[in-house]
PDB file of C-alpha atoms in Angstrom:
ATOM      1  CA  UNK A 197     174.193  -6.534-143.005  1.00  0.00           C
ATOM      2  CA  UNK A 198     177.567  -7.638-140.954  1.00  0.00           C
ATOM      3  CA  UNK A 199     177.934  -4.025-140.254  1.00  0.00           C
ATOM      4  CA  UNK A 200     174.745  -3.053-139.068  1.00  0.00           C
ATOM      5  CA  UNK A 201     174.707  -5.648-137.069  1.00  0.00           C
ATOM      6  CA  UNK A 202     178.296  -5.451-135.898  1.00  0.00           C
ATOM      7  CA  UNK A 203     176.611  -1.497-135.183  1.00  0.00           C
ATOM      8  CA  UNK A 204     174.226  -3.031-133.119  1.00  0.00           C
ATOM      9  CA  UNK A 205     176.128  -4.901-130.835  1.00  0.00           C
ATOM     10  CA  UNK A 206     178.471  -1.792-130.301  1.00  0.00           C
ATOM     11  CA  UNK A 207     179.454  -0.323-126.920  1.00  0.00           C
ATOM     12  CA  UNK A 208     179.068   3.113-128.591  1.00  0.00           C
ATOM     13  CA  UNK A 209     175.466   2.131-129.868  1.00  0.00           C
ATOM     14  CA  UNK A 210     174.474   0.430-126.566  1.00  0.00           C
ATOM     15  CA  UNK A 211     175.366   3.254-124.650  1.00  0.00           C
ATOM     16  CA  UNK A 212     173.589   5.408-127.179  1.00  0.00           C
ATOM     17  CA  UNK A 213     170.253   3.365-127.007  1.00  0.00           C
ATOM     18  CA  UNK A 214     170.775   3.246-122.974  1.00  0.00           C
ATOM     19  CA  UNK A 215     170.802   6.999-122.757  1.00  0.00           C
ATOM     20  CA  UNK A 216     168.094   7.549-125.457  1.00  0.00           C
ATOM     21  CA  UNK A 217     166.198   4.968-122.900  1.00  0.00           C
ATOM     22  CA  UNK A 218     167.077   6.601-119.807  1.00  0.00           C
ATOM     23  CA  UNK A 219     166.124  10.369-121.291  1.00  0.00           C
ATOM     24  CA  UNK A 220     162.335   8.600-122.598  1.00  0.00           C
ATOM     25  CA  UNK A 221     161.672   7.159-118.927  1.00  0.00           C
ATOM     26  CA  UNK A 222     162.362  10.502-117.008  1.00  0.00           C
ATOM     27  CA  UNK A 223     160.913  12.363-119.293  1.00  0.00           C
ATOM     28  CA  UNK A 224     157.678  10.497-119.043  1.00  0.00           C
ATOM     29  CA  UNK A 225     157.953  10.095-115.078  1.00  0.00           C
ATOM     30  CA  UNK A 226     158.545  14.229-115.055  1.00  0.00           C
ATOM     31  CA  UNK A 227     155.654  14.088-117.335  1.00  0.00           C
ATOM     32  CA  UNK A 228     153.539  12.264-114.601  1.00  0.00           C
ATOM     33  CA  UNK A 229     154.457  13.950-112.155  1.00  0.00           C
ATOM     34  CA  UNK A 230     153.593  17.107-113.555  1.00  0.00           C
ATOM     35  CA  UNK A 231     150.243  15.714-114.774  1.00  0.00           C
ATOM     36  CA  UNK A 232     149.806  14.327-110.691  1.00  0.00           C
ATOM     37  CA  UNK A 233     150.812  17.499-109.112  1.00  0.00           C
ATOM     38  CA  UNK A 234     148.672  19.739-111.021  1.00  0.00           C
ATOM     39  CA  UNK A 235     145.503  17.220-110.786  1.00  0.00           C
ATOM     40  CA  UNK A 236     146.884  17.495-106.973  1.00  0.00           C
ATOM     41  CA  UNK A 237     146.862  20.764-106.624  1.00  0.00           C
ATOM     42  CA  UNK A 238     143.498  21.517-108.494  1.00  0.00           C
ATOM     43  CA  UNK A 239     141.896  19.234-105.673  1.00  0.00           C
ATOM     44  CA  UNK A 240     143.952  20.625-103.255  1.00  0.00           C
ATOM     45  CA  UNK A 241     142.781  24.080-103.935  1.00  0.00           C
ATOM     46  CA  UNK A 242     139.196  23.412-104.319  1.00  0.00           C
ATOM     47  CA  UNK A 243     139.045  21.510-100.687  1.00  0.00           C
ATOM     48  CA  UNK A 244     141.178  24.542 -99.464  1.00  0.00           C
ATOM     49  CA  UNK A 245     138.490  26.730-101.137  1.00  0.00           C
ATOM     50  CA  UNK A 246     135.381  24.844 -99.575  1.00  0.00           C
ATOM     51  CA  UNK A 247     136.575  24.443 -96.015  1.00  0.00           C
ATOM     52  CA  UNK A 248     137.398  28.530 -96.481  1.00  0.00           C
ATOM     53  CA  UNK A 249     133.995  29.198 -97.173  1.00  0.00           C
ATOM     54  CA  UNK A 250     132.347  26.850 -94.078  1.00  0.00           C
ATOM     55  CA  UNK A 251     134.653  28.714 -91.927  1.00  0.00           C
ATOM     56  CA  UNK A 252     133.385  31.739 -93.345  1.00  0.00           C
ATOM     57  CA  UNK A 253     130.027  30.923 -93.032  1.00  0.00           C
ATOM     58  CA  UNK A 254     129.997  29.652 -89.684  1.00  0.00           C
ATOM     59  CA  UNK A 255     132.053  31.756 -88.158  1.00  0.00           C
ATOM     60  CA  UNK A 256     129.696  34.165 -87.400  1.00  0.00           C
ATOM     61  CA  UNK A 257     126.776  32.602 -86.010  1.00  0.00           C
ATOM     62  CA  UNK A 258     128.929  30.567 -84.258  1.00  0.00           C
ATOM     63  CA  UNK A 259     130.274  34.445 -82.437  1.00  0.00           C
ATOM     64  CA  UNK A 260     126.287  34.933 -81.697  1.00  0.00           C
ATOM     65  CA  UNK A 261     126.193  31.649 -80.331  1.00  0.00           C
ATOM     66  CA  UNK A 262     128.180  31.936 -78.062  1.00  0.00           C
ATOM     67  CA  UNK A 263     127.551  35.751 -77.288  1.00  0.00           C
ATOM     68  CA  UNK A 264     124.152  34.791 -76.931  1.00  0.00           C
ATOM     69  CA  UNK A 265     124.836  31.457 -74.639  1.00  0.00           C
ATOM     70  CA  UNK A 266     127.097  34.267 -72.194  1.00  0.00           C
ATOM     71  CA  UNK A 267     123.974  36.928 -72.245  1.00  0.00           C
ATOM     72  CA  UNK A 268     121.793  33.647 -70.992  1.00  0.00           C
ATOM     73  CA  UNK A 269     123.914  32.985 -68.386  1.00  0.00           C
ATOM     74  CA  UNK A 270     124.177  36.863 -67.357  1.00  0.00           C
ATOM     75  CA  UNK A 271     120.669  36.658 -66.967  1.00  0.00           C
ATOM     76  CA  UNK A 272     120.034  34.143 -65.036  1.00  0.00           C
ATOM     77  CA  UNK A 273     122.633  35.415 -62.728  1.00  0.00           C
ATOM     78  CA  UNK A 274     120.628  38.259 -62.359  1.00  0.00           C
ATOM     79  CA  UNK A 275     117.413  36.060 -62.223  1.00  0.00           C
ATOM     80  CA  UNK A 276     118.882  34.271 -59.113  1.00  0.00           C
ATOM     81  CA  UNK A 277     119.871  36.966 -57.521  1.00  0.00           C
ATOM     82  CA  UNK A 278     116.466  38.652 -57.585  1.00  0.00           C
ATOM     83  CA  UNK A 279     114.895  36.032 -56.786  1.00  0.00           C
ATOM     84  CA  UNK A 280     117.000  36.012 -53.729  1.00  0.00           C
ATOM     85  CA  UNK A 281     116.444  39.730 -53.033  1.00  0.00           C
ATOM     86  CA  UNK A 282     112.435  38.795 -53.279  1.00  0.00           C
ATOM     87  CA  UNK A 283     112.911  36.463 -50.469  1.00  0.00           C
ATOM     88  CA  UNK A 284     115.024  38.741 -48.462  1.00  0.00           C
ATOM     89  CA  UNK A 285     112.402  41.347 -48.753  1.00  0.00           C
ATOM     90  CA  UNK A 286     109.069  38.821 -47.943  1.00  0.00           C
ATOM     91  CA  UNK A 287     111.362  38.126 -44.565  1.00  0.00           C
ATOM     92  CA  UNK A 288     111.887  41.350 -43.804  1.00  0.00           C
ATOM     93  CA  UNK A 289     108.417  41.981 -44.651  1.00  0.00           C
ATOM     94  CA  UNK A 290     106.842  39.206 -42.033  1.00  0.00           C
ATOM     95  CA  UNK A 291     109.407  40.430 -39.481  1.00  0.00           C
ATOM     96  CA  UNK A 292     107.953  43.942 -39.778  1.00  0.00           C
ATOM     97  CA  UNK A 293     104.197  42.138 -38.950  1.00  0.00           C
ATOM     98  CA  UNK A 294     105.912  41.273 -35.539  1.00  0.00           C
ATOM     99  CA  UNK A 295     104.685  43.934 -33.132  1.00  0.00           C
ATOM    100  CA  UNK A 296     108.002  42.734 -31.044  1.00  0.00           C
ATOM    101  CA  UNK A 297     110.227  43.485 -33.843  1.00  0.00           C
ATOM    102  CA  UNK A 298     108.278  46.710 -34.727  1.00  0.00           C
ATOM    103  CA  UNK A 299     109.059  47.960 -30.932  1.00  0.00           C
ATOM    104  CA  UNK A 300     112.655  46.830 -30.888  1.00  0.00           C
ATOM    105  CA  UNK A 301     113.782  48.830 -34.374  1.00  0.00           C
ATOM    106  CA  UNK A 302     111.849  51.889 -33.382  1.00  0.00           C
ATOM    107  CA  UNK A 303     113.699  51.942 -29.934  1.00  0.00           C
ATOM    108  CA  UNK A 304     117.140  51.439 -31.968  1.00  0.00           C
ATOM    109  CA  UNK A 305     116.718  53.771 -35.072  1.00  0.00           C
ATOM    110  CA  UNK A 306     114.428  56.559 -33.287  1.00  0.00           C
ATOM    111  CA  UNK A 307     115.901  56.135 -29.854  1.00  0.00           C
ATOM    112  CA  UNK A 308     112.215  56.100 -28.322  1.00  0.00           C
ATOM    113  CA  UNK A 309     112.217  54.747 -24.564  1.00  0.00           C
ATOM    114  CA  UNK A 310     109.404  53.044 -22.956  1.00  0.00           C
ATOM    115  CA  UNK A 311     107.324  55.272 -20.151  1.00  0.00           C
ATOM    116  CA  UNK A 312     108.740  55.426 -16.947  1.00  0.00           C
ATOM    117  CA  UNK A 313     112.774  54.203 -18.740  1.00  0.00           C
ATOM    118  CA  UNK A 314     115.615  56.045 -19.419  1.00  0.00           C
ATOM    119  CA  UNK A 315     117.636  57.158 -22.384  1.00  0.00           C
ATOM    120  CA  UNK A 316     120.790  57.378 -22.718  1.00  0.00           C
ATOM    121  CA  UNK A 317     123.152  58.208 -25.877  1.00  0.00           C
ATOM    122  CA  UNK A 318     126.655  57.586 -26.275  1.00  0.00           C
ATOM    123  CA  UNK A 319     128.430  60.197 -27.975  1.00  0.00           C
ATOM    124  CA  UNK A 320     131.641  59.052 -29.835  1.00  0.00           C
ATOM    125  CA  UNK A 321     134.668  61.513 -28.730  1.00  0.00           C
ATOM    126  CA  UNK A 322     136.251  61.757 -32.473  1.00  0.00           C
ATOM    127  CA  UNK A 323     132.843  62.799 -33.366  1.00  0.00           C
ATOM    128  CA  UNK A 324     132.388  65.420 -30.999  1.00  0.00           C
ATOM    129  CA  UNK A 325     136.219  66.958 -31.426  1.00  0.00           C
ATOM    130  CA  UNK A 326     135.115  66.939 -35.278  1.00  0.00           C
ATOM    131  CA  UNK A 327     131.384  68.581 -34.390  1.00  0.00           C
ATOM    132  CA  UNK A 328     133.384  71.586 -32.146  1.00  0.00           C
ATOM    133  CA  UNK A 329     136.126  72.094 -35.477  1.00  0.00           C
ATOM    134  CA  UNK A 330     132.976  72.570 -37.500  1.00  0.00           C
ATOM    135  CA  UNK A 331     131.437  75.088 -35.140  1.00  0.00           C
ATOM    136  CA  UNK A 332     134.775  77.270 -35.373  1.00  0.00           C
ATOM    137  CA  UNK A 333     133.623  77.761 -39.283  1.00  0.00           C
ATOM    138  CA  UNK A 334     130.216  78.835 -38.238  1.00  0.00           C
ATOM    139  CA  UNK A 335     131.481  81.810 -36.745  1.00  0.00           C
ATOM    140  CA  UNK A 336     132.840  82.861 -40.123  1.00  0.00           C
ATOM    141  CA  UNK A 337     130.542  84.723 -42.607  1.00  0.00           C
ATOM    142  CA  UNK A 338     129.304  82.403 -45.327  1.00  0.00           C
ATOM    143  CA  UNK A 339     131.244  83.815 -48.531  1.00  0.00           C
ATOM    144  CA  UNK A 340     134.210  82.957 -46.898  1.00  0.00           C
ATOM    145  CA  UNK A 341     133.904  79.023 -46.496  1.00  0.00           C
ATOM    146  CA  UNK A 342     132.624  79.271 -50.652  1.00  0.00           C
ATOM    147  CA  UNK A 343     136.084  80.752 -51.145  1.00  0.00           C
ATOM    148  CA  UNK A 344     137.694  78.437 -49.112  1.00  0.00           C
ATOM    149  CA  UNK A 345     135.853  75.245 -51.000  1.00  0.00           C
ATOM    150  CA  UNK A 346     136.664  77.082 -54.373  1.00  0.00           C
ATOM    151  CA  UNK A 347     140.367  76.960 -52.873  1.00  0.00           C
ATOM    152  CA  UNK A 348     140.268  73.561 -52.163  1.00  0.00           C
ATOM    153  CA  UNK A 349     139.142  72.419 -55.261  1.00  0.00           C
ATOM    154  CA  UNK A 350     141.757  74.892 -57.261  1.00  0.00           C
ATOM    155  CA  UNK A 351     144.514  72.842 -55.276  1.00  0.00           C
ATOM    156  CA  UNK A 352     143.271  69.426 -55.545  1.00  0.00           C
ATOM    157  CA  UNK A 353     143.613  70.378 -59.885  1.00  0.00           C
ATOM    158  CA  UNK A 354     147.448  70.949 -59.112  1.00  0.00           C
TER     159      UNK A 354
END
């Protein structure tokens, strides 16, 4: 018994019973960890998989949402503006009930003169320089300003 005991108390034995000690307690801590990571990871994955699928799923009526929300507001773009083209037209409309008004277009737009006025027209000078170019081509038989457009249009393609 002295020498199992003298065994015991042993530098050599202690440092044997240390290790074998040491080894038991990582090996159970690896052993937990293992266990918690994979336990981890299984809950991990699952949440991972869930909030995949809710994205999935609400991704895309949340696109016609908000398609739909910019087609309302398209519309009642339009809406307003129609509605201000209406009231553009109903003043226009009573302004044309105005025998005043009525009198003052006609004179603009037809050039009519009262009885016993008037008329003059101003002729712009660019215009008429461009009206006497155009009467040089009127001398010309008619084939020839075709051929001339069909020449135009040839160049412009080059």
């Amino acid at each position: 018994m002295a020498v199992k005991d003298r065994d015991r108390f042993s530098t050599s034995t202690r440092l044997k019973l240390l290790g074998e000690q040491t080894a038991a307690r990582v090996y159970r801590s690896q052993t937990k960890r293992q266990a918690r990571r994979s336990r981890l990871t299984g809950r991990a994955a699952l949440l991972a998989m869930v909030l995949c699928s809710l994205i999935v799923a609400l991704a895309y009526p949340m696109r016609q949402y908000v398609s739909q929300r910019a087609q309302i507001g398209e519309l009642e773009r339009q809406r307003e503006q129609a509605r201000q083209r209406v009231e553009q037209l109903r003043d226009l409309k009573a302004r044309w009930q105005d025998d005043a008004y009525a009198k003052q277009q006609i004179r603009q737009r037809l050039h009519y003169v009262m009885p016993g006025e008037t008329g003059y027209v101003v002729i712009d000078p660019d215009a008429a320089r461009q009206a006497r170019a155009d009467r040089g081509t009127a001398d010309r038989p008619w084939y020839t300003g075709v051929w001339d457009g069909v020449d135009r249009a040839d160049a412009a393609d080059h």
